[in-house]
Short mmCIF file of C-alpha atoms and ligand atoms in Angstrom, two decimals:
data_model
loop_
_atom_site.label_atom_id
_atom_site.label_comp_id
_atom_site.label_asym_id
_atom_site.label_seq_id
_atom_site.Cartn_x
_atom_site.Cartn_y
_atom_site.Cartn_z
CA MET A 341 -36.64 -3.01 -25.44
CA LYS A 342 -37.37 -6.64 -26.20
CA LYS A 343 -36.83 -7.79 -29.78
CA HIS A 344 -37.16 -11.21 -31.33
CA ILE A 345 -34.85 -11.87 -34.30
CA ALA A 346 -34.96 -14.74 -36.80
CA ILE A 347 -31.43 -15.88 -37.57
CA LEU A 348 -30.83 -17.41 -40.99
CA LYS A 349 -27.18 -18.41 -41.08
CA GLY A 350 -27.38 -20.30 -44.37
CA ASP A 351 -24.45 -21.84 -46.22
CA GLY A 352 -20.72 -21.39 -46.78
CA ILE A 353 -19.35 -18.51 -44.72
CA GLY A 354 -22.90 -17.63 -43.58
CA PRO A 355 -22.66 -19.23 -40.12
CA GLU A 356 -19.27 -17.71 -39.23
CA ILE A 357 -20.13 -14.14 -40.24
CA VAL A 358 -23.55 -14.28 -38.54
CA ASP A 359 -21.92 -15.56 -35.34
CA GLN A 360 -19.77 -12.41 -35.25
CA ALA A 361 -22.79 -10.17 -35.83
CA LEU A 362 -24.55 -11.95 -32.93
CA LEU A 363 -21.57 -11.33 -30.68
CA VAL A 364 -21.87 -7.63 -31.51
CA LEU A 365 -25.67 -7.59 -31.06
CA ASN A 366 -25.37 -9.25 -27.67
CA LYS A 367 -22.83 -6.66 -26.60
CA VAL A 368 -25.22 -3.90 -27.69
CA ALA A 369 -28.06 -5.54 -25.72
CA GLU A 370 -25.87 -5.70 -22.61
CA LYS A 371 -24.61 -2.16 -22.95
CA PHE A 372 -27.94 -0.49 -23.75
CA GLY A 373 -30.20 -2.68 -21.61
CA HIS A 374 -32.12 -4.44 -24.38
CA GLU A 375 -33.22 -8.03 -24.60
CA PHE A 376 -32.65 -9.72 -27.95
CA THR A 377 -34.01 -13.25 -28.37
CA TYR A 378 -33.23 -15.40 -31.37
CA ILE A 379 -34.78 -18.21 -33.33
CA GLU A 380 -32.56 -20.07 -35.79
CA VAL A 381 -34.12 -21.00 -39.12
CA ALA A 382 -32.40 -23.23 -41.68
CA ILE A 383 -32.23 -21.68 -45.16
CA GLY A 384 -30.61 -22.65 -48.45
CA GLY A 385 -28.49 -25.73 -49.06
CA CYS A 386 -28.33 -26.75 -45.40
CA SER A 387 -32.12 -26.83 -45.32
CA ILE A 388 -32.26 -28.84 -48.55
CA ASP A 389 -29.92 -31.41 -46.96
CA LYS A 390 -32.01 -31.62 -43.80
CA TYR A 391 -35.60 -31.14 -44.98
CA GLY A 392 -35.52 -31.51 -48.78
CA VAL A 393 -36.60 -27.87 -49.28
CA PRO A 394 -34.56 -24.63 -49.06
CA ILE A 395 -36.86 -23.29 -46.33
CA THR A 396 -39.69 -25.00 -44.47
CA GLU A 397 -43.13 -23.50 -43.97
CA GLU A 398 -42.43 -23.44 -40.27
CA GLY A 399 -39.20 -21.53 -40.91
CA MET A 400 -40.99 -19.03 -43.11
CA ASN A 401 -43.61 -18.46 -40.40
CA ALA A 402 -40.89 -17.90 -37.81
CA CYS A 403 -39.50 -15.12 -40.04
CA LYS A 404 -42.94 -13.55 -40.41
CA GLN A 405 -43.49 -13.59 -36.65
CA ALA A 406 -40.09 -12.12 -35.78
CA ASP A 407 -39.35 -8.42 -35.32
CA SER A 408 -36.63 -8.69 -37.95
CA VAL A 409 -34.47 -11.19 -39.80
CA LEU A 410 -30.67 -11.45 -39.98
CA LEU A 411 -29.26 -13.47 -42.88
CA GLY A 412 -25.80 -14.86 -43.67
CA ALA A 413 -25.64 -16.19 -47.23
CA VAL A 414 -27.12 -19.05 -49.25
CA GLY A 415 -26.01 -21.43 -51.98
CA GLY A 416 -22.89 -23.20 -53.16
CA PRO A 417 -21.67 -25.62 -55.83
CA LYS A 418 -22.90 -28.59 -53.80
CA TRP A 419 -26.50 -27.67 -54.70
CA ASP A 420 -25.94 -26.53 -58.30
CA GLY A 421 -27.47 -29.75 -59.56
CA VAL A 422 -30.72 -29.70 -57.55
CA ASP A 423 -34.06 -29.16 -59.22
CA PRO A 424 -34.44 -25.42 -60.00
CA SER A 425 -37.67 -25.31 -57.99
CA ILE A 426 -35.76 -26.03 -54.75
CA ARG A 427 -32.50 -24.16 -55.40
CA PRO A 428 -31.07 -22.46 -52.27
CA GLU A 429 -31.61 -19.00 -53.83
CA LYS A 430 -35.33 -19.79 -54.20
CA ALA A 431 -35.71 -19.58 -50.43
CA LEU A 432 -34.11 -16.16 -50.31
CA LEU A 433 -36.42 -14.87 -53.04
CA ALA A 434 -39.40 -16.48 -51.28
CA VAL A 435 -38.59 -14.80 -47.96
CA ARG A 436 -38.24 -11.43 -49.70
CA LYS A 437 -41.58 -11.93 -51.45
CA GLU A 438 -43.56 -13.35 -48.54
CA LEU A 439 -42.33 -10.71 -46.12
CA GLY A 440 -43.05 -7.97 -48.68
CA LEU A 441 -39.45 -6.73 -48.62
CA PHE A 442 -39.68 -4.58 -51.73
CA ALA A 443 -37.04 -1.98 -50.90
CA ASN A 444 -33.41 -3.01 -50.73
CA LEU A 445 -31.02 -0.34 -49.49
CA ARG A 446 -27.37 -0.94 -50.35
CA PRO A 447 -25.16 1.82 -48.96
CA THR A 448 -21.76 1.95 -50.66
CA LYS A 449 -19.29 3.81 -48.56
CA LEU A 450 -15.54 3.85 -48.77
CA PHE A 451 -14.03 3.86 -45.28
CA SER A 452 -11.23 6.44 -45.38
CA GLN A 453 -8.95 3.87 -43.70
CA LEU A 454 -9.39 1.64 -46.77
CA ALA A 455 -8.91 4.28 -49.45
CA ASP A 456 -6.13 2.30 -51.07
CA ALA A 457 -8.00 -1.01 -50.89
CA SER A 458 -10.11 0.09 -53.83
CA PRO A 459 -8.83 -1.24 -57.17
CA LEU A 460 -9.60 2.17 -58.68
CA LYS A 461 -7.07 4.97 -58.91
CA GLN A 462 -6.86 7.54 -56.13
CA SER A 463 -7.77 10.22 -58.69
CA ILE A 464 -11.17 8.49 -58.96
CA VAL A 465 -11.98 7.37 -55.40
CA GLY A 466 -9.76 9.86 -53.56
CA ASN A 467 -12.61 12.26 -52.83
CA GLY A 468 -14.49 9.49 -51.06
CA ILE A 469 -17.33 7.26 -52.17
CA ASP A 470 -20.70 7.56 -50.50
CA LEU A 471 -23.67 6.42 -52.49
CA MET A 472 -26.88 4.56 -51.79
CA ILE A 473 -28.32 2.02 -54.18
CA VAL A 474 -32.06 1.53 -53.77
CA ARG A 475 -32.89 -1.75 -55.48
CA GLU A 476 -36.47 -2.91 -56.15
CA LEU A 477 -36.53 -6.39 -54.62
CA THR A 478 -39.80 -8.22 -55.15
CA GLY A 479 -40.63 -7.59 -58.81
CA GLY A 480 -39.09 -7.72 -62.26
CA ILE A 481 -37.45 -10.64 -64.00
CA TYR A 482 -36.51 -12.53 -60.80
CA PHE A 483 -40.22 -12.96 -60.07
CA GLY A 484 -41.67 -13.02 -63.60
CA LYS A 485 -43.19 -16.00 -65.40
CA ARG A 486 -40.58 -18.44 -66.61
CA ARG A 487 -40.61 -21.53 -68.77
CA THR A 488 -38.36 -23.82 -70.77
CA GLU A 489 -40.08 -25.50 -73.71
CA SER A 490 -39.29 -27.33 -76.92
CA VAL A 491 -39.86 -25.33 -80.10
CA ASP A 492 -38.98 -26.72 -83.54
CA GLY A 493 -36.72 -29.36 -82.10
CA GLU A 494 -34.71 -27.13 -79.78
CA LYS A 495 -35.14 -25.89 -76.25
CA VAL A 496 -36.31 -22.32 -75.73
CA ALA A 497 -36.18 -20.62 -72.32
CA THR A 498 -38.10 -17.49 -71.35
CA ASP A 499 -37.97 -15.18 -68.30
CA GLU A 500 -40.44 -12.32 -68.23
CA MET A 501 -39.75 -8.91 -66.73
CA THR A 502 -42.94 -7.28 -65.46
CA TYR A 503 -43.50 -4.09 -63.48
CA SER A 504 -46.74 -2.43 -62.47
CA GLU A 505 -47.15 1.25 -61.63
CA HIS A 506 -47.71 0.67 -57.90
CA GLU A 507 -44.51 -1.38 -57.62
CA ILE A 508 -42.50 1.39 -59.29
CA GLU A 509 -44.16 4.14 -57.31
CA ARG A 510 -43.51 2.59 -53.87
CA ILE A 511 -39.80 1.99 -54.55
CA GLY A 512 -39.58 5.45 -56.10
CA ARG A 513 -40.94 7.00 -52.91
CA VAL A 514 -38.38 5.15 -50.79
CA ALA A 515 -35.63 6.49 -53.08
CA PHE A 516 -36.85 10.10 -53.10
CA GLU A 517 -37.27 10.06 -49.31
CA SER A 518 -33.81 8.58 -48.92
CA ALA A 519 -32.32 11.27 -51.22
CA ARG A 520 -34.04 13.91 -49.07
CA LYS A 521 -32.14 12.67 -46.04
CA ARG A 522 -28.83 12.71 -47.93
CA ASP A 523 -27.40 15.01 -50.62
CA LYS A 524 -30.82 15.37 -52.38
CA ARG A 525 -29.70 13.90 -55.71
CA LEU A 526 -31.45 10.91 -57.28
CA ALA A 527 -30.49 9.03 -60.44
CA SER A 528 -33.06 6.59 -61.76
CA VAL A 529 -31.46 3.79 -63.78
CA ASP A 530 -33.34 2.07 -66.61
CA LYS A 531 -33.10 0.82 -70.18
CA ALA A 532 -35.90 2.98 -71.54
CA ASN A 533 -34.37 3.03 -75.04
CA VAL A 534 -35.27 -0.68 -75.36
CA LEU A 535 -37.62 -2.01 -72.67
CA ASP A 536 -41.33 -1.29 -72.12
CA SER A 537 -40.95 -1.98 -68.39
CA SER A 538 -38.27 0.73 -68.30
CA ARG A 539 -40.44 3.23 -70.16
CA LEU A 540 -43.18 2.75 -67.56
CA TRP A 541 -40.54 2.97 -64.82
CA ARG A 542 -39.35 6.30 -66.18
CA ALA A 543 -42.86 7.73 -66.57
CA VAL A 544 -43.74 6.91 -62.96
CA MET A 545 -40.44 8.35 -61.68
CA HIS A 546 -41.09 11.58 -63.59
CA ARG A 547 -44.51 11.85 -61.99
CA LEU A 548 -42.94 11.42 -58.55
CA ALA A 549 -40.15 13.89 -59.30
CA GLU A 550 -42.79 16.64 -59.44
CA GLU A 551 -43.72 15.86 -55.85
CA TYR A 552 -40.08 16.17 -54.76
CA PRO A 553 -38.89 19.45 -56.33
CA ASP A 554 -36.17 19.71 -53.69
CA VAL A 555 -34.51 16.53 -55.04
CA GLU A 556 -32.35 16.91 -58.14
CA TYR A 557 -33.60 14.11 -60.37
CA SER A 558 -31.98 12.52 -63.43
CA ASP A 559 -32.50 9.49 -65.70
CA ILE A 560 -29.57 7.36 -66.70
CA LEU A 561 -29.38 4.24 -68.85
CA VAL A 562 -28.08 1.12 -67.14
CA ASP A 563 -25.17 0.52 -69.51
CA ASN A 564 -24.00 4.09 -69.08
CA THR A 565 -24.40 3.73 -65.29
CA ALA A 566 -22.07 0.71 -65.32
CA MET A 567 -19.46 2.90 -67.01
CA GLN A 568 -20.04 6.03 -64.90
CA LEU A 569 -19.68 4.06 -61.65
CA ILE A 570 -16.08 3.35 -62.63
CA LYS A 571 -15.36 6.64 -64.38
CA ASN A 572 -16.80 9.13 -61.92
CA PRO A 573 -18.54 7.43 -58.97
CA SER A 574 -18.81 10.56 -56.82
CA GLN A 575 -21.40 12.03 -59.25
CA PHE A 576 -23.94 9.69 -57.59
CA ASP A 577 -25.82 10.20 -54.35
CA VAL A 578 -28.87 7.90 -54.49
CA ILE A 579 -29.44 5.44 -57.34
CA VAL A 580 -32.83 3.77 -57.75
CA THR A 581 -33.31 0.85 -60.08
CA GLU A 582 -35.21 -2.35 -60.80
CA ASN A 583 -34.32 -5.73 -59.33
CA MET A 584 -31.81 -7.23 -61.78
CA PHE A 585 -30.05 -3.97 -62.66
CA GLY A 586 -29.69 -3.31 -58.92
CA ASP A 587 -28.28 -6.77 -58.30
CA ILE A 588 -25.59 -6.26 -60.94
CA LEU A 589 -24.76 -2.61 -60.24
CA SER A 590 -24.46 -3.16 -56.48
CA ASP A 591 -21.79 -5.83 -56.95
CA GLU A 592 -19.95 -3.45 -59.25
CA ALA A 593 -20.29 -0.56 -56.81
CA SER A 594 -19.08 -2.69 -53.90
CA MET A 595 -15.65 -2.94 -55.49
CA LEU A 596 -15.30 0.84 -55.28
CA THR A 597 -15.03 0.29 -51.55
CA GLY A 598 -12.30 -2.31 -51.83
CA SER A 599 -14.22 -5.43 -50.88
CA ILE A 600 -17.71 -6.79 -51.29
CA GLY A 601 -17.25 -8.15 -47.76
CA MET A 602 -17.74 -4.64 -46.36
CA MET A 603 -21.18 -3.98 -47.84
CA PRO A 604 -24.34 -4.27 -45.74
CA SER A 605 -27.92 -4.15 -46.90
CA ALA A 606 -31.41 -3.67 -45.54
CA SER A 607 -34.50 -5.13 -47.19
CA LEU A 608 -37.52 -3.21 -46.01
CA SER A 609 -41.28 -3.69 -46.17
CA SER A 610 -44.12 -1.30 -45.49
CA THR A 611 -43.96 -2.29 -41.79
CA THR A 612 -40.91 -2.31 -39.50
CA LEU A 613 -40.19 -5.95 -40.36
CA GLY A 614 -37.00 -6.09 -42.40
CA MET A 615 -34.26 -8.50 -43.40
CA TYR A 616 -30.61 -7.58 -43.07
CA GLU A 617 -27.71 -9.20 -44.90
CA SER A 618 -24.37 -8.39 -46.45
CA ILE A 619 -24.62 -8.29 -50.24
CA HIS A 620 -21.94 -10.91 -50.88
CA GLY A 621 -22.46 -14.61 -51.49
CA SER A 622 -21.61 -17.72 -49.47
CA ALA A 623 -17.96 -17.88 -50.62
CA PRO A 624 -17.76 -21.71 -50.34
CA ASP A 625 -14.03 -21.63 -51.20
CA ILE A 626 -13.17 -20.05 -47.85
CA ALA A 627 -16.04 -21.44 -45.73
CA GLY A 628 -15.08 -22.68 -42.28
CA MET A 629 -11.51 -21.35 -42.61
CA ASP A 630 -11.99 -18.29 -40.39
CA LEU A 631 -11.00 -16.05 -43.32
CA ALA A 632 -14.27 -14.27 -44.12
CA ASN A 633 -14.82 -10.57 -43.47
CA PRO A 634 -17.74 -10.22 -41.02
CA ILE A 635 -17.98 -6.42 -41.33
CA GLY A 636 -20.72 -6.44 -44.00
CA THR A 637 -22.92 -8.55 -41.71
CA ILE A 638 -22.03 -6.57 -38.59
CA MET A 639 -22.92 -3.35 -40.44
CA SER A 640 -26.16 -5.04 -41.57
CA ALA A 641 -26.97 -5.67 -37.90
CA ALA A 642 -26.42 -1.94 -37.33
CA MET A 643 -28.91 -1.20 -40.13
CA MET A 644 -31.39 -3.53 -38.40
CA LEU A 645 -31.14 -1.51 -35.21
CA ARG A 646 -31.57 1.72 -37.14
CA TYR A 647 -34.38 0.78 -39.51
CA SER A 648 -36.41 -1.93 -37.75
CA PHE A 649 -35.90 -1.06 -34.08
CA ASP A 650 -35.44 2.72 -34.26
CA MET A 651 -32.24 2.41 -32.22
CA ALA A 652 -30.11 5.10 -33.86
CA GLU A 653 -27.70 5.50 -30.96
CA GLU A 654 -27.01 1.77 -30.83
CA ALA A 655 -26.49 1.65 -34.62
CA ASP A 656 -24.08 4.58 -34.41
CA ALA A 657 -22.18 2.75 -31.67
CA ILE A 658 -21.63 -0.28 -33.92
CA GLU A 659 -20.48 1.90 -36.81
CA CYS A 660 -18.08 3.75 -34.51
CA ALA A 661 -16.69 0.45 -33.23
CA VAL A 662 -16.07 -0.76 -36.80
CA ASN A 663 -14.30 2.51 -37.57
CA ALA A 664 -12.17 2.17 -34.45
CA VAL A 665 -11.15 -1.36 -35.40
CA LEU A 666 -10.10 -0.18 -38.85
CA ASP A 667 -8.23 2.75 -37.28
CA ASP A 668 -6.38 0.22 -35.14
CA GLY A 669 -5.21 -1.57 -38.27
CA TYR A 670 -7.29 -4.75 -38.06
CA ARG A 671 -7.79 -6.25 -41.53
CA THR A 672 -9.24 -9.51 -42.78
CA ALA A 673 -7.46 -11.03 -45.79
CA ASP A 674 -9.69 -9.33 -48.38
CA ILE A 675 -8.69 -5.83 -47.23
CA TRP A 676 -5.26 -6.56 -45.78
CA LYS A 677 -2.09 -4.81 -46.90
CA GLU A 678 1.51 -4.70 -45.72
CA GLY A 679 1.92 -3.19 -42.26
CA MET A 680 -1.65 -3.95 -41.14
CA LYS A 681 -2.75 -6.51 -38.56
CA LYS A 682 -4.09 -9.55 -40.41
CA VAL A 683 -6.96 -11.16 -38.50
CA GLY A 684 -9.53 -13.87 -39.09
CA CYS A 685 -13.30 -13.62 -38.98
CA LYS A 686 -13.53 -14.37 -35.23
CA GLU A 687 -10.82 -11.93 -34.19
CA MET A 688 -12.41 -9.19 -36.29
CA GLY A 689 -15.80 -9.79 -34.65
CA ALA A 690 -14.27 -9.85 -31.18
CA ALA A 691 -12.35 -6.65 -31.89
CA VAL A 692 -15.54 -4.82 -32.89
CA ALA A 693 -17.45 -6.14 -29.85
CA ALA A 694 -14.58 -5.12 -27.56
CA ARG A 695 -14.80 -1.52 -28.76
CA LEU A 696 -18.49 -1.15 -27.99
C1 IPM B 162 -28.03 -10.61 -53.83
C2 IPM B 162 -27.80 -12.00 -54.34
C3 IPM B 162 -29.14 -12.67 -54.55
C4 IPM B 162 -29.92 -11.84 -55.56
C5 IPM B 162 -29.05 -14.14 -55.03
C6 IPM B 162 -28.28 -14.99 -54.06
C7 IPM B 162 -30.41 -14.72 -55.31
O1 IPM B 162 -27.03 -11.96 -55.49
O2 IPM B 162 -28.67 -10.46 -52.76
O3 IPM B 162 -27.59 -9.67 -54.47
O4 IPM B 162 -29.75 -11.99 -56.76
O5 IPM B 162 -30.69 -11.00 -55.13
MG1 MG B 163 -26.26 -10.08 -55.96
#
């Protein structure tokens, strides 16, 4: 197959982790007889420096015309002072919106080789962690109306959280379908004891639950979810939630697995066009030092093959290679412990590619 991929390396550790994912993708292409072509698009701070905007219109069009998009990370303290309308993160939100990427899948899986890398006790994570967070990605407070104004001599800032029934229903369907393919349990996270948007969310989810009687459905409040994820994470199979709650809970959940550097994600639309990125940030403190963990991005590339290109065998091959590398004791600094082989970003990428 021929596939054209837009590559958005971004800022901080973005370029180094994406380079390792490309090494792995090229190995897959060679091994399975595919042809992957790439177009690099500047995004985030590096684009602000070069073009004055976090993504150009041309760059955005290149993403729309590609078969899928692979992203590193955006942002960093260097651009904290720029006008909010051109912040690096704006470009990421704009790509999600313009490509219609409303469904963000964030699988949280503890590799058995890393069981003791989790900061939680063995009595809590010992039975394994395998949950899927389905985060709504193009609605809610990150895309609501916002303003900062002067009222009675002081500044007042407002961010609105809005959800419409169709937005809730389409993410709900993704979550129910995803539960069907897993352990058939779905927890819908909201704050229905306070927020109108959550009450609508819950009503729509209940309507859908009737269509999926084979899925065991439950409602759970977001504050309680934050606690339960630490107290008893294995109670969860699939979690579905709105944009901001999903952003926060997925960072929390990632620590169950030992390192946020391990966590991939897929942002899907109603077509096969998707964007794939690890859930972590640009980690400017270690950028360019060959210290970053590329596994989250490599596993995101595997999700791209699975979800956008329907290449299940190739995706499995990447996941097997990552497992083999961990079996062989390779660890980047974030997951390293005594007795293991400490490697940098490049060596980790090369080790995965070599096992394909
Ligand atoms: C994420 C990130 C982004 C988000 C930021 C960089 C805008 O935290 O993908 O989780 O909030 O969605
Ligand atoms: Mg986040």
